Coordinates of N, CA and C in Angstrom, one line a residue:
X1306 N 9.1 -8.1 -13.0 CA 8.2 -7.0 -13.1 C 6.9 -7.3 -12.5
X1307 N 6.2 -6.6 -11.9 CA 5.2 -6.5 -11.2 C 4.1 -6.4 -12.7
X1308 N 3.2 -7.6 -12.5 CA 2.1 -7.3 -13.3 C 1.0 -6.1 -13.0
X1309 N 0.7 -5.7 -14.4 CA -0.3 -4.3 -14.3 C -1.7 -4.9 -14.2
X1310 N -2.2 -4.9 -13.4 CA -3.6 -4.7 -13.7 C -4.6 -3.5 -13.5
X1311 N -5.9 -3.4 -13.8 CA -6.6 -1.9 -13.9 C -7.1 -1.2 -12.7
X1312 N -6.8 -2.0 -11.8 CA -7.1 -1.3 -10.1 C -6.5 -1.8 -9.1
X1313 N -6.4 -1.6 -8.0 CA -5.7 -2.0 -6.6 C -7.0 -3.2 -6.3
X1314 N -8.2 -3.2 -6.5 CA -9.0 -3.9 -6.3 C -8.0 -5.3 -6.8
X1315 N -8.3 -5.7 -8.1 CA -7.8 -6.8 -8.7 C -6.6 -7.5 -8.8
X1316 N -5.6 -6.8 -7.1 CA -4.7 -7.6 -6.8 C -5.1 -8.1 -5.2
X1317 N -6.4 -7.5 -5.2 CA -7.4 -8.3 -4.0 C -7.5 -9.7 -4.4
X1318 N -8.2 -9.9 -5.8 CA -8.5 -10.9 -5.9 C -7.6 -11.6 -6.7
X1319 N -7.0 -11.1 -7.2 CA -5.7 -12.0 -8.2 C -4.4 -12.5 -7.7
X1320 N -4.4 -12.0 -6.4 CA -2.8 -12.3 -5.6 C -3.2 -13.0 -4.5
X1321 N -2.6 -13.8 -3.7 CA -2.7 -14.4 -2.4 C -3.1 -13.3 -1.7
X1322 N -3.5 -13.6 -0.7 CA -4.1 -12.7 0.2 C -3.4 -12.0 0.8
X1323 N -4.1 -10.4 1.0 CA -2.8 -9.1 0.9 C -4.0 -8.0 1.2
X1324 N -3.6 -7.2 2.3 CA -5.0 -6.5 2.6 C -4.9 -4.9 1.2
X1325 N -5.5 -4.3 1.8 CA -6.2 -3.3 0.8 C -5.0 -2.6 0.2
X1326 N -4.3 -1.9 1.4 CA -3.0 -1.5 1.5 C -1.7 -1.7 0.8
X1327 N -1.6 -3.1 0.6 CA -0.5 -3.7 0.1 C -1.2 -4.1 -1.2
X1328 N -2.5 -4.1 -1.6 CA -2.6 -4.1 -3.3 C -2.5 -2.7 -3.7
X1329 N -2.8 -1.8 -2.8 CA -2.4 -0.6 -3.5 C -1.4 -0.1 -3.7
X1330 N -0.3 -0.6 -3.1 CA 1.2 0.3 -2.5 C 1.5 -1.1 -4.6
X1331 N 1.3 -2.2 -4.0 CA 1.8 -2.7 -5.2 C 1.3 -2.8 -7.0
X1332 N -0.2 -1.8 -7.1 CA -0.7 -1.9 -8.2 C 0.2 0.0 -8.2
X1333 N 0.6 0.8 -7.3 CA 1.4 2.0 -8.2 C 2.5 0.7 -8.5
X1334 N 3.2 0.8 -8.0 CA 4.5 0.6 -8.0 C 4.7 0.3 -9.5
X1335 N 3.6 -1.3 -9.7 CA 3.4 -1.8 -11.3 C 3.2 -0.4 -12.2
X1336 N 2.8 0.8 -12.1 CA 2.4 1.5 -12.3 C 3.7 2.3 -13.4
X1337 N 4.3 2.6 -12.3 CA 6.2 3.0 -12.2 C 6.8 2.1 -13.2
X1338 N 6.6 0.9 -12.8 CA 7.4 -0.2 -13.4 C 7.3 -0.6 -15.0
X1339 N 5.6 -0.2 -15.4 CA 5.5 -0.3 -16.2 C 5.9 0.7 -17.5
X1340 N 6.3 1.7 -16.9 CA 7.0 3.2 -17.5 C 8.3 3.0 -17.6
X1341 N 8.8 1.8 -17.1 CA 10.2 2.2 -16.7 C 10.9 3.4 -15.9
X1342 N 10.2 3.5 -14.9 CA 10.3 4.5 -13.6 C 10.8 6.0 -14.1
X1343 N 10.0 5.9 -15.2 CA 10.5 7.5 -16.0 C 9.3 8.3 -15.7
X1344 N 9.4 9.8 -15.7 CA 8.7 10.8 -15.8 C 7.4 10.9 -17.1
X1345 N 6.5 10.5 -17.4 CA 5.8 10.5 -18.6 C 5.9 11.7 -19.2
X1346 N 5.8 13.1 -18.1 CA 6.1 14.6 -18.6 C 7.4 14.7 -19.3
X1347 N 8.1 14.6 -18.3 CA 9.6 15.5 -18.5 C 10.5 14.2 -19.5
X1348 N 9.9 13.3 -19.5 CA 11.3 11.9 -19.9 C 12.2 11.6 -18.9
X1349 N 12.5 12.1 -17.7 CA 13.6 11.6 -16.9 C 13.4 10.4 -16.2
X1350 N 14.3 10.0 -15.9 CA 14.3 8.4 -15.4 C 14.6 8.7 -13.8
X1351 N 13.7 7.8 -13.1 CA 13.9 8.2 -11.6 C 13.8 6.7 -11.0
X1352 N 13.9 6.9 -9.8 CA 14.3 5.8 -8.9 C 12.6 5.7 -8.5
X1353 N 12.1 4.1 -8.0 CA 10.5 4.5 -8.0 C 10.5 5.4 -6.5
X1354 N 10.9 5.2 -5.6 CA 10.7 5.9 -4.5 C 10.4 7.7 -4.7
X1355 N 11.1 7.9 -5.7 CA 11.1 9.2 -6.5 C 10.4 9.6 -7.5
X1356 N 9.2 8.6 -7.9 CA 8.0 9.1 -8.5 C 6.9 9.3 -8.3
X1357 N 5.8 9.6 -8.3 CA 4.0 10.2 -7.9 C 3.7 9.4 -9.0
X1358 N 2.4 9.3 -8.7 CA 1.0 9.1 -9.8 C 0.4 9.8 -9.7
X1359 N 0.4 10.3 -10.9 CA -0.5 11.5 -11.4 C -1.7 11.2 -12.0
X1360 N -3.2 11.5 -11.7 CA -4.3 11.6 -12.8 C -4.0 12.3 -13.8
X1361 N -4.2 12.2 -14.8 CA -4.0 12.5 -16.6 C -5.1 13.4 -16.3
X1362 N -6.4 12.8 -15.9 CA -8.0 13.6 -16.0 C -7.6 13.9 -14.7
X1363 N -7.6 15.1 -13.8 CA -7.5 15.2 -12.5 C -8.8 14.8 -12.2
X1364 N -8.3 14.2 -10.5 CA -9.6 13.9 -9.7 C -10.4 15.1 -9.4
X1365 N -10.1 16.2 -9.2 CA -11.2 17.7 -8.9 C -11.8 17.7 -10.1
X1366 N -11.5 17.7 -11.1 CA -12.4 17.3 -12.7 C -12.9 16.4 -13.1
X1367 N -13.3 15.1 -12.0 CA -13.9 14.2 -11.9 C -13.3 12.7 -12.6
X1368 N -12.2 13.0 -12.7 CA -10.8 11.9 -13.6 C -11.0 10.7 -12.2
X1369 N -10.8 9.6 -12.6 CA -10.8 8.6 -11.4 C -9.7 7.8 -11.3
X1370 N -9.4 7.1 -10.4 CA -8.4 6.2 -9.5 C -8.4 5.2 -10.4
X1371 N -8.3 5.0 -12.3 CA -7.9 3.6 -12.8 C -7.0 3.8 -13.4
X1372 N -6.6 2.9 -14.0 CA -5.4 2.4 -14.9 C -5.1 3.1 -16.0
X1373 N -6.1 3.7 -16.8 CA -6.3 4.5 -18.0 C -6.2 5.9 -17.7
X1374 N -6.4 6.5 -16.0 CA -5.5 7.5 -16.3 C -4.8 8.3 -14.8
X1375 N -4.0 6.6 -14.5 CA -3.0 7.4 -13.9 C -1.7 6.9 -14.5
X1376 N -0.9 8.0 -14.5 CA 0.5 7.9 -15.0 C 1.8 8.6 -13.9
X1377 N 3.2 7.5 -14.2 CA 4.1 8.3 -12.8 C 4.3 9.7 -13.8
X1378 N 5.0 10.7 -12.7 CA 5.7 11.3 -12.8 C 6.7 12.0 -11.7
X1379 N 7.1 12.9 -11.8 CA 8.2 13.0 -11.2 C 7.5 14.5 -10.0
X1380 N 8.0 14.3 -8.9 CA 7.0 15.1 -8.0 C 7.0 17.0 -8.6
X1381 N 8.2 17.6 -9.2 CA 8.0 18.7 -9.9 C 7.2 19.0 -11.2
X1382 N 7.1 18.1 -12.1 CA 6.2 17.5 -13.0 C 4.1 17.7 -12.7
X1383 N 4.2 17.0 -11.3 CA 2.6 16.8 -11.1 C 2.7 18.0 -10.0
X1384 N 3.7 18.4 -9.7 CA 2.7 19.5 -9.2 C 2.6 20.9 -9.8
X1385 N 3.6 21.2 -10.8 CA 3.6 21.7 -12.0 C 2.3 21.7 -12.9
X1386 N 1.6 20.9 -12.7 CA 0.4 20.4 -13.9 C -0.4 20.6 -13.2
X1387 N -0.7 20.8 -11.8 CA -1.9 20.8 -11.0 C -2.7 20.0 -11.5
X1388 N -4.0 20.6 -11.7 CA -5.3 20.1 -12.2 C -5.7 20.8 -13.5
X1389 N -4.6 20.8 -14.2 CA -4.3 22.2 -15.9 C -4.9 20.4 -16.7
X1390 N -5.2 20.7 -17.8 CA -5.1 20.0 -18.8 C -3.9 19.4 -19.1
X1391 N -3.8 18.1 -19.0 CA -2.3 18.0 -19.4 C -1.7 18.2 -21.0
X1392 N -2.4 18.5 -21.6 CA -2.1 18.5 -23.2 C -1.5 19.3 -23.0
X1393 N -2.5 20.6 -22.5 CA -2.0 22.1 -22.6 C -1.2 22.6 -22.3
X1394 N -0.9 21.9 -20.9 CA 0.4 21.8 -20.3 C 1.2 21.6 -20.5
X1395 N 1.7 20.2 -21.1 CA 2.5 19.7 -21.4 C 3.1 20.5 -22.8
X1396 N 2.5 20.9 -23.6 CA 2.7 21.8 -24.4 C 3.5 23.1 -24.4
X1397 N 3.0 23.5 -23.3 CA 3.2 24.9 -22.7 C 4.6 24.5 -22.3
X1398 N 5.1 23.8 -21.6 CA 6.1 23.4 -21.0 C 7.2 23.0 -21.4
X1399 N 6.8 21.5 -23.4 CA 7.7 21.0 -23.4 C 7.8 21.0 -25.1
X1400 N 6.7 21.8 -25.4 CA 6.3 22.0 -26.9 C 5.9 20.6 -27.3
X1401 N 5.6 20.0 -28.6 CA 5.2 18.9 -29.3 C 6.4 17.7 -28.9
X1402 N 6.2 16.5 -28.2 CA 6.9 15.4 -28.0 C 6.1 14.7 -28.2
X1403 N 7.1 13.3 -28.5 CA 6.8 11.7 -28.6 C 6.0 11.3 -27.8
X1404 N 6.3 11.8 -26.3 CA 5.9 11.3 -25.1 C 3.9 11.4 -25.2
X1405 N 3.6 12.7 -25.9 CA 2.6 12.8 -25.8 C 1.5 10.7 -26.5
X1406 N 2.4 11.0 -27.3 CA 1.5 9.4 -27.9 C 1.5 8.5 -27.2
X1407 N 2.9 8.2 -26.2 CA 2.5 7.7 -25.4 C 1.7 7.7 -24.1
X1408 N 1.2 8.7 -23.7 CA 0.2 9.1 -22.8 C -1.2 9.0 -23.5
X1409 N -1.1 9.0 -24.7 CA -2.4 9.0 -25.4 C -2.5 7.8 -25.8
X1410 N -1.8 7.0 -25.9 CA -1.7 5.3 -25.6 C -2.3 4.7 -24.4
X1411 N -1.6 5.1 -23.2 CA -2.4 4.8 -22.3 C -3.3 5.5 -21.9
X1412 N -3.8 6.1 -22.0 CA -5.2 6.5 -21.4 C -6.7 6.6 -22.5
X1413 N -6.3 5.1 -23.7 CA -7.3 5.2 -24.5 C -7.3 3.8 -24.5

């Protein structure tokens, strides 16, 4: 399993040398990996080529590119959620789940 760390930066400096590109392609992937390449919304399990990263805080709402809040999901999922609140959304969508603690796990 690909180790997680909190930005594409810190596989700059933590991994042999690997340009910008390839710490990014490989800090999602850990991303994926660390979810067990499941949907955080919906629960479904997907192949990683078949997941997104989603901002939890959207970037138009000033949410940023770290660890604490991007989460995969599944490409119907995030664009489903746009830039909505995801509580509210996810609510709206899937009523009260488990899943939510986990999303409130990681992004605290």
């Amino acid at each position: 399993m690909t180790p997680l760390l909190p930005s594409p930066e810190h596989y700059l400096y933590n991994l042999i040398t690997m340009t910008s590109s390839e710490a990014k392609r490989l800090w999602r992937r850990s991303i994926k990996e660390h979810f067990d390449c499941t949907c955080v919304y919906c629960g479904h399990i997907y192949e990683l080529h078949q997941l997104t990263l989603d901002h939890v805080h959207p970037r138009s709402r000033g949410g940023e590119d770290i660890l604490s809040n991007v989460v995969p999901a599944c490409t119907k999922c995030n664009q489903d959620k746009g830039s909505n609140n995801w509580l509210s959304w996810m609510r709206d969508k899937f009523g009260i789940t488990k899943r939510e603690q986990l999303i409130l796990h990681h992004i605290n």
